[in-house]
Coordinates of C-alpha atoms in Angstrom, one line a residue:
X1 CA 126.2 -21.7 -18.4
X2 CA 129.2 -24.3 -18.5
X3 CA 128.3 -28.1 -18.8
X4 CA 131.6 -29.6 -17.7
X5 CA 133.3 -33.4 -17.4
X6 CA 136.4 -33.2 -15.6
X7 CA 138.3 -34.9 -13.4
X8 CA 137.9 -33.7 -9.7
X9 CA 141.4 -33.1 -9.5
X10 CA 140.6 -30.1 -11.7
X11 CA 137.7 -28.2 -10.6
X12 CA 139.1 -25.6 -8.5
X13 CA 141.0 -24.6 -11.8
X14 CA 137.9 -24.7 -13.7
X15 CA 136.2 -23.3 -10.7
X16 CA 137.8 -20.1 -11.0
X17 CA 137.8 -20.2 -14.9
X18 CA 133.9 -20.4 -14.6
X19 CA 134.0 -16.7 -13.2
X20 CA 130.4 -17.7 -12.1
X21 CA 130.9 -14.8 -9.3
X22 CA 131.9 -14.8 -5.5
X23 CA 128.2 -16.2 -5.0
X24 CA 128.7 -18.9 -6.9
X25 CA 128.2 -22.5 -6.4
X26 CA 130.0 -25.2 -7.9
X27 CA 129.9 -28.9 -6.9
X28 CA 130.2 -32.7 -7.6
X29 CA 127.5 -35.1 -6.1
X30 CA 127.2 -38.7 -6.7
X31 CA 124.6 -39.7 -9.0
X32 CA 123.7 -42.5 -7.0
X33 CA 123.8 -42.0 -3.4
X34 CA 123.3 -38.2 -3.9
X35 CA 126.7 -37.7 -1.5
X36 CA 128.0 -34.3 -2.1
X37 CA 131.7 -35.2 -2.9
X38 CA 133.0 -31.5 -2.7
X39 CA 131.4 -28.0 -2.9
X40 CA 133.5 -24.6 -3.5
X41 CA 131.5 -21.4 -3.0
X42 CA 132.0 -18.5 -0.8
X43 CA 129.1 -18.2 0.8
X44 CA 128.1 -21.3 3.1
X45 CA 124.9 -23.0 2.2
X46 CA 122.9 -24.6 4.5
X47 CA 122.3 -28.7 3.4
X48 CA 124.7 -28.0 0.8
X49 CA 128.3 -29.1 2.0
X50 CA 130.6 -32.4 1.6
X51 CA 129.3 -35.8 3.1
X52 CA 125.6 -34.5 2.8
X53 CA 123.3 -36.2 1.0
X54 CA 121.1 -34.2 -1.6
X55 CA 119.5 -36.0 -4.1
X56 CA 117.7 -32.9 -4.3
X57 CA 120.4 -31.3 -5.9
X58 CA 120.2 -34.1 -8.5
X59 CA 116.3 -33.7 -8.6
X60 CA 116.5 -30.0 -9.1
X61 CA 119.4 -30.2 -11.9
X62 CA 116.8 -32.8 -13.0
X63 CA 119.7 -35.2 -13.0
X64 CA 118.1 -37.7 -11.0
X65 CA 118.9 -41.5 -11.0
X66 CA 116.3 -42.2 -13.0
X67 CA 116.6 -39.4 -15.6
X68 CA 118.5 -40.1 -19.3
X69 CA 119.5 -37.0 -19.5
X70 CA 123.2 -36.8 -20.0
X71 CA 126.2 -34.9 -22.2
X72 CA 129.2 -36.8 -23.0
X73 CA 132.5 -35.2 -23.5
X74 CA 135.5 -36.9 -24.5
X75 CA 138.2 -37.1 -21.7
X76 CA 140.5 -34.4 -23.2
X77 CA 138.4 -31.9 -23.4
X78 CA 139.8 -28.4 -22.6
X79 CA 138.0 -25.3 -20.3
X80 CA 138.5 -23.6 -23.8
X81 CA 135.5 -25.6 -25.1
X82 CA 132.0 -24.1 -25.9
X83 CA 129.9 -26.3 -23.3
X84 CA 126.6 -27.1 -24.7
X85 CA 123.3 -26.2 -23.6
X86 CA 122.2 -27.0 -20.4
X87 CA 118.3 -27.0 -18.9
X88 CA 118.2 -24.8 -16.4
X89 CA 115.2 -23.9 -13.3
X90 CA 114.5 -21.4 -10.7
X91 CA 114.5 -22.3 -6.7
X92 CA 113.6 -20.6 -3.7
X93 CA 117.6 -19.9 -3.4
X94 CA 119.4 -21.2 -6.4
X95 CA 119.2 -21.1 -10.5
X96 CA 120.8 -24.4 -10.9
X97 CA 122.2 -26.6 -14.2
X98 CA 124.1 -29.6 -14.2
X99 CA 125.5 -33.1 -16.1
X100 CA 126.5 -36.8 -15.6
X101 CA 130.4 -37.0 -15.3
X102 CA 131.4 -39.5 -18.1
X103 CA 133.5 -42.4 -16.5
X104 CA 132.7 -41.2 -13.3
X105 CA 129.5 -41.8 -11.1
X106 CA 129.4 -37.9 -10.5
X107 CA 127.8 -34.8 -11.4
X108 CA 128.7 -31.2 -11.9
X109 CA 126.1 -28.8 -10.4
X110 CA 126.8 -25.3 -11.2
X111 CA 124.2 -22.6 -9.4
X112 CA 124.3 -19.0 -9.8
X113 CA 122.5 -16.7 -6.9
X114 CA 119.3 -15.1 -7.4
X115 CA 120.5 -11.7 -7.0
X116 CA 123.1 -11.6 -9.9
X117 CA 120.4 -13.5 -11.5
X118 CA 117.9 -11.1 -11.5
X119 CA 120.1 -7.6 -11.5
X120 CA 118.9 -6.9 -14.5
X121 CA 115.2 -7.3 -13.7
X122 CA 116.1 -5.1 -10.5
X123 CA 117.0 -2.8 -13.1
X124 CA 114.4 -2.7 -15.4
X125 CA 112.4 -3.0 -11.7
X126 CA 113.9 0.1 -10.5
X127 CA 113.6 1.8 -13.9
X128 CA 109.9 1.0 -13.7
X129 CA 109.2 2.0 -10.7
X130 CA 111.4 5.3 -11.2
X131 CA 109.5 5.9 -14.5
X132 CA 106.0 5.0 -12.4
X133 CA 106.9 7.8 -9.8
X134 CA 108.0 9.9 -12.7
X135 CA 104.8 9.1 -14.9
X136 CA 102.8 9.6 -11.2
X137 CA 104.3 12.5 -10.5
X138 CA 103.0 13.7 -13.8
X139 CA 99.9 12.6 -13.6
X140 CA 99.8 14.2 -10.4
X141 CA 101.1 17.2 -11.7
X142 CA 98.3 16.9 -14.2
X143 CA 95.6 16.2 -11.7
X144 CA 96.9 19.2 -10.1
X145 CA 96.4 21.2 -12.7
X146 CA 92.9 20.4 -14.0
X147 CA 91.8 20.7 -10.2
X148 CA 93.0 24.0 -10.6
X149 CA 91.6 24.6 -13.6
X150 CA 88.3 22.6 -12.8
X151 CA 88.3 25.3 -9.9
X152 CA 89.1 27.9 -11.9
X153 CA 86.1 26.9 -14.0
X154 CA 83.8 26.4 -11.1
X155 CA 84.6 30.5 -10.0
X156 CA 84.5 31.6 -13.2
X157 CA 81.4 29.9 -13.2
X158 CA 79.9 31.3 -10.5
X159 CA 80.7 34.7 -11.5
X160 CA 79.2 34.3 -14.7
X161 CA 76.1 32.8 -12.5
X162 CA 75.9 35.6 -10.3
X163 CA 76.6 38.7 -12.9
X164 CA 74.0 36.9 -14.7
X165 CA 71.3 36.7 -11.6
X166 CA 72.0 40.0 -11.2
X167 CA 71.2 41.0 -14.9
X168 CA 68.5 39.2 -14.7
X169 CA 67.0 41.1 -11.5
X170 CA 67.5 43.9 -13.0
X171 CA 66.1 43.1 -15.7
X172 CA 63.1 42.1 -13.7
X173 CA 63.4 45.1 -11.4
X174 CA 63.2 47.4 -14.6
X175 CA 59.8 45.3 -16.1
X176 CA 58.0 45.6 -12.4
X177 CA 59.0 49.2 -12.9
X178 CA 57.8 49.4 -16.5
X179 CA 54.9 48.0 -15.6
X180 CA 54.2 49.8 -12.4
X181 CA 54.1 53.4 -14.9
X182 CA 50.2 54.0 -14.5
X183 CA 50.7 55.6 -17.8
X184 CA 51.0 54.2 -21.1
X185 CA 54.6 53.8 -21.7
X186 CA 56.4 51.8 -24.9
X187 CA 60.3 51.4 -26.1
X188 CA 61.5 51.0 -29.2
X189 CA 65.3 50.1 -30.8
X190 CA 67.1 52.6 -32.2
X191 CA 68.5 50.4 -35.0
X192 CA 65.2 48.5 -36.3
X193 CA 63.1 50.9 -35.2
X194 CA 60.6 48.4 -33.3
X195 CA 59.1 47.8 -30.3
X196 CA 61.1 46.1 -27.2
X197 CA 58.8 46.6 -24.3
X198 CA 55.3 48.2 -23.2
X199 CA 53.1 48.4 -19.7
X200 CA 49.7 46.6 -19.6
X201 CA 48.1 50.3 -20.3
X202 CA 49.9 50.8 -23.6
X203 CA 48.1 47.7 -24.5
X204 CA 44.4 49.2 -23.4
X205 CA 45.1 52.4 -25.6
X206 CA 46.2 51.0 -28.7
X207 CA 43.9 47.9 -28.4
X208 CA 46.4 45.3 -29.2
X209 CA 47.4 42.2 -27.4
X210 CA 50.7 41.5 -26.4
X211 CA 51.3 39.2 -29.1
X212 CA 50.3 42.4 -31.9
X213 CA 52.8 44.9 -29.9
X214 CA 55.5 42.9 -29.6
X215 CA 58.4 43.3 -32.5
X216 CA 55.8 46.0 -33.9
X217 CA 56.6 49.2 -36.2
X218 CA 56.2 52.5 -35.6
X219 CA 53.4 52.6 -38.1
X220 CA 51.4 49.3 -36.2
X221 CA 51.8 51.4 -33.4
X222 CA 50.8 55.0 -34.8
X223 CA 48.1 53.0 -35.9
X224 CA 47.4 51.9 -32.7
X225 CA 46.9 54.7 -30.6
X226 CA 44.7 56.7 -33.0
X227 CA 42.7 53.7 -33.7
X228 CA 39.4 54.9 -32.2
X229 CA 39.8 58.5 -33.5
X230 CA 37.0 59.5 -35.4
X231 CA 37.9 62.5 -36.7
X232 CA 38.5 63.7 -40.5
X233 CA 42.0 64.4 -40.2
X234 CA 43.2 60.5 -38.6
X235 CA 46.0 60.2 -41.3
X236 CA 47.6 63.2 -40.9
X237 CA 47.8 63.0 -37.1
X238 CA 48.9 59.2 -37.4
X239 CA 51.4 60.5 -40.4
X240 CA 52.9 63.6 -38.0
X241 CA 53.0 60.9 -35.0
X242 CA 55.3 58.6 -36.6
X243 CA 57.4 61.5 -38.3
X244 CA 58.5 63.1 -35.0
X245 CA 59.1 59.4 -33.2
X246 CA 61.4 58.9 -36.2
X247 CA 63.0 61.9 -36.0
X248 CA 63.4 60.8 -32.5
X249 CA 65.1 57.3 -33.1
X250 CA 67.7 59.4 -35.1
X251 CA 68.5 61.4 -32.3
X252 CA 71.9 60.3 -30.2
X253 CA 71.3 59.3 -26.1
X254 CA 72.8 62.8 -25.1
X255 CA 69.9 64.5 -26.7
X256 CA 67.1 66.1 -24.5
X257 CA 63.7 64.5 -24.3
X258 CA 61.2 65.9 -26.4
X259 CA 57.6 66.6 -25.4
X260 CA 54.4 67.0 -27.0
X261 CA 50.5 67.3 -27.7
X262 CA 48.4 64.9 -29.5
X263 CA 44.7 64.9 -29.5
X264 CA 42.6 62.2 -30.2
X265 CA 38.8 63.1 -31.2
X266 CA 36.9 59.8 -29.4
X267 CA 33.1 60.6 -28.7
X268 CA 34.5 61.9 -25.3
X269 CA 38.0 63.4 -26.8
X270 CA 41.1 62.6 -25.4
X271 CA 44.3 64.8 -25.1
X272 CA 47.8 62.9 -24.3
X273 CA 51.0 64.5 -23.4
X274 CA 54.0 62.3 -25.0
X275 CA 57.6 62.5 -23.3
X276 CA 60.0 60.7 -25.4
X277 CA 63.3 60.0 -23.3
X278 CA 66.4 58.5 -24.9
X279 CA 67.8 55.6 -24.0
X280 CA 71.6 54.4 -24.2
X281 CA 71.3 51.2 -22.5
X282 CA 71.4 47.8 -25.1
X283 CA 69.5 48.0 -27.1
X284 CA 69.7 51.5 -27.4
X285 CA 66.7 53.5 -28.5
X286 CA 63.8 55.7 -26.8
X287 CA 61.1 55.5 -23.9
X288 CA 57.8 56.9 -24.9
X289 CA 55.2 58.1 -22.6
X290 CA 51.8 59.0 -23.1
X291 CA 50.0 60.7 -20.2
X292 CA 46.5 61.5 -20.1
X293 CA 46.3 64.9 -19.4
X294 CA 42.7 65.7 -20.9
X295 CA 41.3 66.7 -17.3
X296 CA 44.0 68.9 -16.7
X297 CA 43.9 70.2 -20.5
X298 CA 40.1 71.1 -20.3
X299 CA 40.6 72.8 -17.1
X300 CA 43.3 75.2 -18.7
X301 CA 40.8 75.6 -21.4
X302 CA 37.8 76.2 -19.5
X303 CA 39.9 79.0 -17.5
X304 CA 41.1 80.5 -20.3
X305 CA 37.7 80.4 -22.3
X306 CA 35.8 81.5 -18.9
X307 CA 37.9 84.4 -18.7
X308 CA 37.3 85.4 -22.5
X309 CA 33.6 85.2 -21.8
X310 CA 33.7 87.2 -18.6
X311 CA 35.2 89.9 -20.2
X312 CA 33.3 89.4 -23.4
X313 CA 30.1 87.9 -22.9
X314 CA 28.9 89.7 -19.1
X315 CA 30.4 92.5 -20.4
X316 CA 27.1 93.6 -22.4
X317 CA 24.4 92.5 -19.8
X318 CA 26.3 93.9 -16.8
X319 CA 26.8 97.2 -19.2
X320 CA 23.0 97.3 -19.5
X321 CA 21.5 96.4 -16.2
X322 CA 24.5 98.9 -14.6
X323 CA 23.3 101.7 -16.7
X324 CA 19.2 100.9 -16.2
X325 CA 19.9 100.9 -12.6
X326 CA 21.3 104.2 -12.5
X327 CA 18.4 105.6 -14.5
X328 CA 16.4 104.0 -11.8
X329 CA 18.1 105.3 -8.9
X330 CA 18.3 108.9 -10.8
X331 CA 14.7 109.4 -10.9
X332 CA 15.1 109.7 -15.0
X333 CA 12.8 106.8 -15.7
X334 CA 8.9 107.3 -15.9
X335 CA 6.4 105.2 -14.6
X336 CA 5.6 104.3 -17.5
X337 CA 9.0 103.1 -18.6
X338 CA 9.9 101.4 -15.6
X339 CA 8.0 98.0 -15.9
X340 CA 9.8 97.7 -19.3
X341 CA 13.4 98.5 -18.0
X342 CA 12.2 96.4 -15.5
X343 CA 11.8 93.7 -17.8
X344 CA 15.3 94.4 -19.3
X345 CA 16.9 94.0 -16.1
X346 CA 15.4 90.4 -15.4
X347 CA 16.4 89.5 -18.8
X348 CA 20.1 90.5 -18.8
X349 CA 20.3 88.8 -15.3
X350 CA 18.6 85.6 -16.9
X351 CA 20.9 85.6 -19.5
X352 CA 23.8 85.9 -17.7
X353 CA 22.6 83.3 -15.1
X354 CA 21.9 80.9 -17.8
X355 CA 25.7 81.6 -19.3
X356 CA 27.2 81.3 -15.8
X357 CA 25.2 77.8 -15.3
X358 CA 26.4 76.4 -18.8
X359 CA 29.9 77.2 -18.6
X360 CA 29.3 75.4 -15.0
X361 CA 27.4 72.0 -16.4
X362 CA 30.2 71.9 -19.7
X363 CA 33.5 72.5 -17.0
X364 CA 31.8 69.5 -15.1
X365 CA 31.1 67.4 -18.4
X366 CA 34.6 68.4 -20.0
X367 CA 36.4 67.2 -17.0
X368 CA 34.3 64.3 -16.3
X369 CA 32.4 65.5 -13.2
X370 CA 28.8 64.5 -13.8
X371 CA 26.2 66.2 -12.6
X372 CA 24.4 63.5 -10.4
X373 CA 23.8 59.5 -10.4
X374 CA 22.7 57.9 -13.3
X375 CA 19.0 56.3 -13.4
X376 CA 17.3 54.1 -15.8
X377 CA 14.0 56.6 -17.4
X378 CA 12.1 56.2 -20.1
X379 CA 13.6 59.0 -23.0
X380 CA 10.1 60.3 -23.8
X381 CA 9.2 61.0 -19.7
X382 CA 11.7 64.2 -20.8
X383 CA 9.1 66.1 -22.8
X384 CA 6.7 67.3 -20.5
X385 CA 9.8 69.0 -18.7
X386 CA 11.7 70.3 -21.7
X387 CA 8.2 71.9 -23.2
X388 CA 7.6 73.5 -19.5
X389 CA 11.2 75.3 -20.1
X390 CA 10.7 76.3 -23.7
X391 CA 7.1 78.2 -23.6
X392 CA 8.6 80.7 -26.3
X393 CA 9.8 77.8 -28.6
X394 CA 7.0 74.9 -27.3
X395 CA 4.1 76.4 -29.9
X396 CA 6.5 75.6 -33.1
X397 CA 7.6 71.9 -32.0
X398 CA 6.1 68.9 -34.2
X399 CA 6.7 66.2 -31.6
X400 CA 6.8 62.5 -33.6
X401 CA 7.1 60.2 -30.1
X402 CA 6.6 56.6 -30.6
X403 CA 4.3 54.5 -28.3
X404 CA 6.6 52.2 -26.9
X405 CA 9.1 54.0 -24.4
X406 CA 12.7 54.5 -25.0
X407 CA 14.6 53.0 -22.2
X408 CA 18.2 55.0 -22.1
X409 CA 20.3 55.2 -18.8
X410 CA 21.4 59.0 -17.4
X411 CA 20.9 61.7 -15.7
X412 CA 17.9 63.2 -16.5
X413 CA 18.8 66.8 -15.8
X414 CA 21.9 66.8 -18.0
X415 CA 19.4 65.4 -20.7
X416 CA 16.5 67.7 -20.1
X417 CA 19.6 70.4 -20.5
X418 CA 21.0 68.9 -23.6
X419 CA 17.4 69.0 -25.2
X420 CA 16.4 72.2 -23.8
X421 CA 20.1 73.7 -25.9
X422 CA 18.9 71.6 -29.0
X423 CA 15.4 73.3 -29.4
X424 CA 16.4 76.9 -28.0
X425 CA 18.9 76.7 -31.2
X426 CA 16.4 75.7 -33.6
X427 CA 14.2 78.4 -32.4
X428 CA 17.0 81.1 -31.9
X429 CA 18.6 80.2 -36.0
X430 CA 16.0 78.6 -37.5
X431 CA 12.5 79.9 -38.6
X432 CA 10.1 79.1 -35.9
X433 CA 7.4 80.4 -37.9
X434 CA 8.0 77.4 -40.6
X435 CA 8.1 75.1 -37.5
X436 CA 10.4 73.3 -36.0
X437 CA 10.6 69.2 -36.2
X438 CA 11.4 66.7 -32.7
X439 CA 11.4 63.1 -33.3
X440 CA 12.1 60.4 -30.8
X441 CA 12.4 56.7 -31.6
X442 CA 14.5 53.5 -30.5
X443 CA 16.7 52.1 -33.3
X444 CA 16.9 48.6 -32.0
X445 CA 19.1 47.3 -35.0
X446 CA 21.8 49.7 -33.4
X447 CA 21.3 49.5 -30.2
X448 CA 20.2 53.4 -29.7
X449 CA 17.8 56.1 -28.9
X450 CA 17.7 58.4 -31.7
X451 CA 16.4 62.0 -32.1
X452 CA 16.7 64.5 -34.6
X453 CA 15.7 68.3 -33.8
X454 CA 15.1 69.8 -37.3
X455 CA 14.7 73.5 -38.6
X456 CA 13.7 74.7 -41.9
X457 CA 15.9 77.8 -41.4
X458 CA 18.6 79.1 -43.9
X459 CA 20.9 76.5 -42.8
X460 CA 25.1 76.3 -43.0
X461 CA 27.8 75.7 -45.5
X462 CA 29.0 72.0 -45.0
X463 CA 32.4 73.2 -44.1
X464 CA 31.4 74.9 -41.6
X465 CA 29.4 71.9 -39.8
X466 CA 32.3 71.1 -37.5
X467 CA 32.2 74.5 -35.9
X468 CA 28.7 74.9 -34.4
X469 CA 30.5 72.5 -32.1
X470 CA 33.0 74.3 -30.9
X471 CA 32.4 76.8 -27.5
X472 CA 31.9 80.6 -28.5
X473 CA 31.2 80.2 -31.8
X474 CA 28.2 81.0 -33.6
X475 CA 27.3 81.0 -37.3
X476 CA 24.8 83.8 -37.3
X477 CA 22.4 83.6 -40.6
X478 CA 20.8 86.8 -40.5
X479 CA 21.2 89.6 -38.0
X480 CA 23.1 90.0 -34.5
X481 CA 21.2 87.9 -32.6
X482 CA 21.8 87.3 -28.7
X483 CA 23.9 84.2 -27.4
X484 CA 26.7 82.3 -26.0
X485 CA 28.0 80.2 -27.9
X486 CA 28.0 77.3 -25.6
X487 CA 25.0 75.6 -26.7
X488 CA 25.8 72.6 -29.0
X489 CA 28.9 72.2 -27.4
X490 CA 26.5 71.7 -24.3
X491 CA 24.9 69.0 -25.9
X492 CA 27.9 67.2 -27.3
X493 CA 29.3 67.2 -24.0
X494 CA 26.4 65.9 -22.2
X495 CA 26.1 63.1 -24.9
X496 CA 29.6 62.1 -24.6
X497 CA 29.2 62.2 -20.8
X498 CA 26.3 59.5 -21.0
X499 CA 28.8 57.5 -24.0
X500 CA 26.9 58.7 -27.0
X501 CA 27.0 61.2 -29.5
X502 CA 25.5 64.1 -31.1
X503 CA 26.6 65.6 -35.0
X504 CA 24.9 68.6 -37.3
X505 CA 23.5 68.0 -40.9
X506 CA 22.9 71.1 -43.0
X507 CA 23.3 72.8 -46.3
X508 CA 22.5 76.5 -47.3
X509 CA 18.9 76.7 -47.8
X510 CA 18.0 73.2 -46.1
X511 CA 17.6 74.0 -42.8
X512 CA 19.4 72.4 -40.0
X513 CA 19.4 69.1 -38.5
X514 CA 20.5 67.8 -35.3
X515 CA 21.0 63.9 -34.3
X516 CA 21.2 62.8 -31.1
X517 CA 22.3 59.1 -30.3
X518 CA 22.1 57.8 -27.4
X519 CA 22.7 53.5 -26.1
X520 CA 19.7 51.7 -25.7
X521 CA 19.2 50.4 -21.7
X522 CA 17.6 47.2 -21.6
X523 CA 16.2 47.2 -17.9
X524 CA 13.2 48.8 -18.7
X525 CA 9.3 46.8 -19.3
X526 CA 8.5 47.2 -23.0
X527 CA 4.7 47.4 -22.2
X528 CA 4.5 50.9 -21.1
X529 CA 2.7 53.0 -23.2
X530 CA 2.3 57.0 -23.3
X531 CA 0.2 59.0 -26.3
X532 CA 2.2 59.6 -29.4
X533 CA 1.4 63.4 -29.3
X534 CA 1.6 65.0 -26.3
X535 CA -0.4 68.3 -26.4
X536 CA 2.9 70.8 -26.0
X537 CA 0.8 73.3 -24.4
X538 CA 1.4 70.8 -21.4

């Protein structure tokens, strides 16, 4: 900006010296009438043009009358000179400066218009707004993007979601099948050799709650399942249990399942079929599943021992009454002799009835058929019939009854059986002569009804107690006498049948015991009374 004094004479020279563009504005107006004296500018502007008066031109330049503001030059100054600074505003139209005229009542105004004022600040506004659509198009760009990714994320999402549902119903699908097995059934990992999953009846056999099972060893669970055997030889089933489901574990996926037998000797035993199936799903490992097959396992046996008896046991008594009979029908046998063949026949018949009719009541026991509805009896209401079906044996019985009764709940043929077996073996390998010993009491500390059947006979070896249980055999003291085998085994069966139990107690030359246990029923009165010695020719 120029702050000029000149003569008017020169300010078309100075005018185009200024170089203030072809939009600029240069002219003199008088300071005191605010007449514009002469304007030069190429562009004409309204209120701005000689003989007009302006003072706002003088107001805007802030060069009114009454302002002090004012730049003296000397007279011969030259458009060479460096014109000093001059105050400078912004209007609607113009960007005006200005100064007095030394000497002369006159003012230079020099304007400049607002577009080559502000070029530059269109430039630096069309470089923002260029780098504002540049920086928007990025951003947009970058929305873009994380839509897509955000979208990306959302699918991936919901694949995840559904791949996991559908783990997770198959997960569930495979535990309602787990638990739908009626058998027992357990899983175990192959690598830590532990439990991962079991069915409400594996929890019933080994007696465990789910919080015991789960994450459990294959000894916890060996320990488990034999947990109500009873028998001598627990440890070294448990030990052989675990052994073969380690072996097992070892085993790869594309190995064939294994199956096997174990027995478990409860007061009514029990004989389970295990299946172990490998598994190669995570975690990998086996299936085990017991199945209860002691029905079906006591059938086989009953065939098979019901055929050995047929063949070995009728084949004696059907030998004799054959070859009586055709004595008979020959004419060879007397008169005389023929009441006592007689008698041989009826006996060999007996015998074999009795043997057809035990195999009969043990196959029911053994296979959990019953033989009728149980009642609640008093224990000792059982003597009158058992002496009625023992005359041969009733003269050597000792009866010790108590006077209070004996409440049990059965079936009171199966126990009159039972009995009947009991005393017929005292008599039959004991010595009846020396008597033989039948007491009957109620062990109310132990909830049970007791009796012992004891002989003063020669008695067994202690190894061989376990054995007088077992069908067919018989331990025969002295001589070859008549039997078949099934008579203890009759009596264990029909305790176990009514949930009790029956065991031996002998040594050689001590005779023979045999205890009977049997749960105590509480239904009963307690006030009935019967003698304490029953006359056993009753």
């Amino acid at each position: 900006m120029l702050v000029i004094s000149i003569d008017p004479a020169q300010l078309t020279e100075r005018y185009r010296k200024l170089n203030i563009g072809s939009n600029g504005l240069i002219a003199l107006v008088g300071t005191l009438d605010g007449v514009v004296r002469l304007v030069r500018s190429t562009n004409r502007i309204p209120g701005i043009e000689p003989g007009t008066i302006s003072p706002a031109l003088l107001n805007w330049a802030n060069l009114g009358a009454a302002s002090e503001k004012t730049v003296t030059a000397p007279p011969s100054a030259t458009a060479d000179a460096s014109p000093p600074a001059a105050q400078a505003f912004q209007t609607e139209a113009l960007l005006l400066s200005g100064t007095k005229v030394p000497r002369y009542p006159l003012a230079v105004v020099v304007g400049l218009s607002r577009d080559e004022q502000l070029a530059p600040y269109h430039l630096r506004k069309t470089v923002l707004i260029g780098a504002t659509l540049i920086l928007t198009l990025f951003a947009f760009i970058g929305e873009f993007r994380q839509a897509r990714l955000v979208r990306h994320a959302e699918e991936s999402d919901y694949q995840l979601s559904q791949a996991l549902r559908k783990v997770l119903a198959r997960e569930r699908r495979v535990a309602d099948l787990f638990r739908a097995i009626p058998d027992p059934a357990i899983a175990f990992a192959r690598d830590s050799h532990r439990v991962t999953g079991f069915n409400p009846p594996m929890l019933r056999l080994t007696r465990m709650d789910a919080t015991t099972i789960e994450g459990a060893d294959l000894d916890t669970f060996t320990r488990g399942v034999f947990a109500a055997d009873v028998s001598p030889d627990r440890d070294e089933r448990m030990a052989a249990l675990r052994g073969t489901l380690e072996d097992a574990l070892r085993l790869g996926p594309e190995d064939d399942a294994r199956c096997f037998d174990i027995q478990i000797d409860t007061p009514a035993p029990l004989v389970y079929e295990v299946r172990i199936e490998p598994m190669d799903d995570e975690p990998s490992g086996m299936l085990v599943l017991l199945r209860n097959i002691t029905a079906q396992h006591r059938l086989e046996r009953m065939t098979n021992d019901f055929a050995a008896t047929a063949a070995h046991e009728m084949r004696t008594p059907l030998a004799s009454i054959l070859g009586f009979s055709e004595l008979l029908a020959a004419g060879l046998i007397s008169e005389n002799e023929r009441p006592k063949i007689a008698e041989q026949i009826y006996r060999r018949a007996k015998s074999m009835s009795e043997l057809v009719n035990d195999l009969l009541t043990l196959t029911r026991l053994e296979t959990g058929k019953g033989g009728g509805q149980f009642t609640a009896f008093d224990l000792r209401t059982i003597i009158e019939p058992l002496l009625r079906q023992i005359p041969d044996a009733a003269p050597s019985l000792t009866l010790d009854i108590p006077p209070t009764p004996v409440p049990v709940m059965g079936n009171v043929f199966e126990l009159v059986t039972a009995l009947r077996n009991a005393v017929e073996n005292a008599f039959k390998y004991g010595a009846p002569e020396k008597g033989i010993a039948l007491r009957l009491w109620a062990d109310n500390e132990h909830g049970q009804a007791r009796l012992v059947v004891a002989d003063q006979g020669p008695g067994i070896a202690d190894d061989d107690i376990h054995r007088v249980f077992k069908r067919f055999v018989r331990l025969e003291a002295g001589g070859n006498l008549e039997g078949s085998g099934l008579g203890l085994p009759l009596v264990r069966g029909v305790l176990q049948h009514h949930k009790g139990w029956a065991w031996a107690e002998s040594a050689p030359g001590e005779g023979f015991k045999l205890h009977i246990a049997l749960p105590l029923y509480a239904g009963l009165p307690s006030s009935t009374t019967i003698p304490a010695s029953p006359d056993p020719a009753n």
